[in-house]
Amino acid sequence: MHILIEDEQRNIRGVDVGNDVDCVLIGSSPDGHVYLPDVRIADQHFRLRRRGNNTWWLECCEIPPDTPAEYTRLYVNAVEATDSIEVKHNDEIIVSRFRLRVFVDDAKSSAPRAA
């Protein structure tokens, strides 16, 4: 899987996820797999978890109360994600000012890399 991360319509980086990884942690903690530096994003905001052979699911993490992250919504293809949702090839995840494009199967089309 490859994740292209854009910040306000500007490519900032791409993250490759190896076949041996089953869970990708995404948040504002530099210790996670995908680091999104923004106070409106929790340290562990959401994760992408592999289920079965090659299906990936977005799972919301527990957000600490009384923090700016509590009010930050998460969207997959313009639909608010409040529970687990399957993420497919070329889906778009939006959180705060970040837009993440997920390329699950690089064989279907070449995933763009960071600019």
PDB file of C-alpha atoms in Angstrom:
ATOM      1  CA  MET A   1       0.000   0.000   0.000  1.00  0.00           C
ATOM      2  CA  HIS A   2       1.107   3.553  -0.682  1.00  0.00           C
ATOM      3  CA  ILE A   3      -0.303   6.678   0.988  1.00  0.00           C
ATOM      4  CA  LEU A   4       0.144  10.064  -0.648  1.00  0.00           C
ATOM      5  CA  ILE A   5      -0.246  12.908   1.856  1.00  0.00           C
ATOM      6  CA  GLU A   6      -1.200  16.378   0.669  1.00  0.00           C
ATOM      7  CA  ASP A   7      -1.313  19.465   2.846  1.00  0.00           C
ATOM      8  CA  GLU A   8      -3.692  22.107   1.445  1.00  0.00           C
ATOM      9  CA  GLN A   9      -3.365  20.806  -2.153  1.00  0.00           C
ATOM     10  CA  ARG A  10       0.427  20.551  -2.026  1.00  0.00           C
ATOM     11  CA  ASN A  11       2.124  17.155  -2.132  1.00  0.00           C
ATOM     12  CA  ILE A  12       4.319  16.808   0.899  1.00  0.00           C
ATOM     13  CA  ARG A  13       5.246  13.143   1.014  1.00  0.00           C
ATOM     14  CA  GLY A  14       4.409   9.569   0.285  1.00  0.00           C
ATOM     15  CA  VAL A  15       4.514   6.640   2.689  1.00  0.00           C
ATOM     16  CA  ASP A  16       5.028   3.059   1.536  1.00  0.00           C
ATOM     17  CA  VAL A  17       3.552   0.332   3.708  1.00  0.00           C
ATOM     18  CA  GLY A  18       5.236  -3.050   3.409  1.00  0.00           C
ATOM     19  CA  ASN A  19       3.365  -6.316   3.013  1.00  0.00           C
ATOM     20  CA  ASP A  20       4.441  -7.324   6.516  1.00  0.00           C
ATOM     21  CA  VAL A  21       2.565  -4.399   8.148  1.00  0.00           C
ATOM     22  CA  ASP A  22      -0.999  -5.102   9.305  1.00  0.00           C
ATOM     23  CA  CYS A  23      -1.777  -1.825  11.094  1.00  0.00           C
ATOM     24  CA  VAL A  24      -0.841   1.749  10.134  1.00  0.00           C
ATOM     25  CA  LEU A  25      -1.251   4.305  12.940  1.00  0.00           C
ATOM     26  CA  ILE A  26      -2.043   7.857  11.781  1.00  0.00           C
ATOM     27  CA  GLY A  27      -1.991  10.950  13.966  1.00  0.00           C
ATOM     28  CA  SER A  28       0.004  13.879  15.307  1.00  0.00           C
ATOM     29  CA  SER A  29       2.518  11.735  17.168  1.00  0.00           C
ATOM     30  CA  PRO A  30       5.890  11.493  15.425  1.00  0.00           C
ATOM     31  CA  ASP A  31       6.046   7.912  16.731  1.00  0.00           C
ATOM     32  CA  GLY A  32       3.182   6.788  14.445  1.00  0.00           C
ATOM     33  CA  HIS A  33       3.524   5.438  10.909  1.00  0.00           C
ATOM     34  CA  VAL A  34       2.013   8.580   9.355  1.00  0.00           C
ATOM     35  CA  TYR A  35       2.773  11.869  11.110  1.00  0.00           C
ATOM     36  CA  LEU A  36       0.282  14.716  10.579  1.00  0.00           C
ATOM     37  CA  PRO A  37       1.548  17.746  12.534  1.00  0.00           C
ATOM     38  CA  ASP A  38      -1.595  19.611  13.569  1.00  0.00           C
ATOM     39  CA  VAL A  39      -3.028  20.352  17.031  1.00  0.00           C
ATOM     40  CA  ARG A  40      -6.495  19.485  15.663  1.00  0.00           C
ATOM     41  CA  ILE A  41      -5.361  15.877  15.151  1.00  0.00           C
ATOM     42  CA  ALA A  42      -4.953  13.510  18.102  1.00  0.00           C
ATOM     43  CA  ASP A  43      -1.689  11.650  18.706  1.00  0.00           C
ATOM     44  CA  GLN A  44      -3.500   8.509  17.537  1.00  0.00           C
ATOM     45  CA  HIS A  45      -6.421   9.768  15.451  1.00  0.00           C
ATOM     46  CA  PHE A  46      -7.163   6.719  13.295  1.00  0.00           C
ATOM     47  CA  ARG A  47      -5.584   3.558  11.971  1.00  0.00           C
ATOM     48  CA  LEU A  48      -5.681   1.528   8.793  1.00  0.00           C
ATOM     49  CA  ARG A  49      -5.868  -2.166   9.643  1.00  0.00           C
ATOM     50  CA  ARG A  50      -5.428  -5.044   7.223  1.00  0.00           C
ATOM     51  CA  ARG A  51      -8.134  -7.704   7.331  1.00  0.00           C
ATOM     52  CA  GLY A  52      -7.882 -10.886   5.334  1.00  0.00           C
ATOM     53  CA  ASN A  53      -5.589 -10.984   2.335  1.00  0.00           C
ATOM     54  CA  ASN A  54      -5.556  -7.409   1.131  1.00  0.00           C
ATOM     55  CA  THR A  55      -8.543  -5.485   2.469  1.00  0.00           C
ATOM     56  CA  TRP A  56      -7.865  -2.421   4.589  1.00  0.00           C
ATOM     57  CA  TRP A  57     -10.252  -0.861   7.091  1.00  0.00           C
ATOM     58  CA  LEU A  58     -10.156   2.593   8.621  1.00  0.00           C
ATOM     59  CA  GLU A  59     -10.787   2.439  12.367  1.00  0.00           C
ATOM     60  CA  CYS A  60     -11.287   5.556  14.471  1.00  0.00           C
ATOM     61  CA  CYS A  61      -9.197   5.766  17.621  1.00  0.00           C
ATOM     62  CA  GLU A  62     -10.491   7.063  20.935  1.00  0.00           C
ATOM     63  CA  ILE A  63      -9.980  10.819  20.946  1.00  0.00           C
ATOM     64  CA  PRO A  64      -9.166  12.464  24.303  1.00  0.00           C
ATOM     65  CA  PRO A  65     -11.996  14.743  25.489  1.00  0.00           C
ATOM     66  CA  ASP A  66     -11.519  18.487  25.874  1.00  0.00           C
ATOM     67  CA  THR A  67      -8.909  18.710  23.121  1.00  0.00           C
ATOM     68  CA  PRO A  68      -9.101  20.398  19.701  1.00  0.00           C
ATOM     69  CA  ALA A  69      -8.949  16.924  18.130  1.00  0.00           C
ATOM     70  CA  GLU A  70     -12.326  16.103  19.676  1.00  0.00           C
ATOM     71  CA  TYR A  71     -13.965  18.375  17.081  1.00  0.00           C
ATOM     72  CA  THR A  72     -11.963  17.242  14.054  1.00  0.00           C
ATOM     73  CA  ARG A  73     -14.038  15.179  11.651  1.00  0.00           C
ATOM     74  CA  LEU A  74     -12.705  12.348   9.518  1.00  0.00           C
ATOM     75  CA  TYR A  75     -13.983  11.734   5.970  1.00  0.00           C
ATOM     76  CA  VAL A  76     -13.549   8.920   3.462  1.00  0.00           C
ATOM     77  CA  ASN A  77     -14.569   9.953  -0.048  1.00  0.00           C
ATOM     78  CA  ALA A  78     -16.544  12.911   1.387  1.00  0.00           C
ATOM     79  CA  VAL A  79     -18.540  10.672   3.778  1.00  0.00           C
ATOM     80  CA  GLU A  80     -17.936  11.175   7.491  1.00  0.00           C
ATOM     81  CA  ALA A  81     -16.310   8.145   9.097  1.00  0.00           C
ATOM     82  CA  THR A  82     -17.602   7.540  12.603  1.00  0.00           C
ATOM     83  CA  ASP A  83     -17.049   3.777  12.668  1.00  0.00           C
ATOM     84  CA  SER A  84     -14.971   1.225  10.776  1.00  0.00           C
ATOM     85  CA  ILE A  85     -15.108   1.629   7.010  1.00  0.00           C
ATOM     86  CA  GLU A  86     -13.374  -0.309   4.252  1.00  0.00           C
ATOM     87  CA  VAL A  87     -10.731   1.660   2.386  1.00  0.00           C
ATOM     88  CA  LYS A  88     -10.296   0.741  -1.267  1.00  0.00           C
ATOM     89  CA  HIS A  89      -7.758   1.549  -3.939  1.00  0.00           C
ATOM     90  CA  ASN A  90      -7.607   5.288  -4.742  1.00  0.00           C
ATOM     91  CA  ASP A  91      -9.844   6.324  -1.811  1.00  0.00           C
ATOM     92  CA  GLU A  92      -9.395   9.745  -0.269  1.00  0.00           C
ATOM     93  CA  ILE A  93      -9.250  10.369   3.488  1.00  0.00           C
ATOM     94  CA  ILE A  94      -9.572  13.921   4.772  1.00  0.00           C
ATOM     95  CA  VAL A  95      -8.673  14.962   8.300  1.00  0.00           C
ATOM     96  CA  SER A  96      -8.119  18.602   9.263  1.00  0.00           C
ATOM     97  CA  ARG A  97      -6.001  20.207   6.527  1.00  0.00           C
ATOM     98  CA  PHE A  98      -4.639  16.886   5.246  1.00  0.00           C
ATOM     99  CA  ARG A  99      -5.815  14.845   2.281  1.00  0.00           C
ATOM    100  CA  LEU A 100      -4.533  11.260   2.150  1.00  0.00           C
ATOM    101  CA  ARG A 101      -4.880   9.228  -1.048  1.00  0.00           C
ATOM    102  CA  VAL A 102      -4.648   5.489  -0.404  1.00  0.00           C
ATOM    103  CA  PHE A 103      -3.340   3.193  -3.123  1.00  0.00           C
ATOM    104  CA  VAL A 104      -4.005  -0.336  -1.912  1.00  0.00           C
ATOM    105  CA  ASP A 105      -3.080  -2.223  -5.072  1.00  0.00           C
ATOM    106  CA  ASP A 106      -0.187  -0.709  -7.016  1.00  0.00           C
ATOM    107  CA  ALA A 107      -0.807  -3.213  -9.814  1.00  0.00           C
ATOM    108  CA  LYS A 108      -4.109  -1.522 -10.764  1.00  0.00           C
ATOM    109  CA  SER A 109      -2.446   1.778 -11.550  1.00  0.00           C
ATOM    110  CA  SER A 110       0.789   3.438 -10.664  1.00  0.00           C
ATOM    111  CA  ALA A 111       0.478   5.381  -7.445  1.00  0.00           C
ATOM    112  CA  PRO A 112       1.887   8.900  -7.615  1.00  0.00           C
ATOM    113  CA  ARG A 113       4.842   9.567  -5.385  1.00  0.00           C
ATOM    114  CA  ALA A 114       5.570  12.674  -3.352  1.00  0.00           C
ATOM    115  CA  ALA A 115       6.550  15.733  -5.327  1.00  0.00           C
TER     116      ALA A 115
END
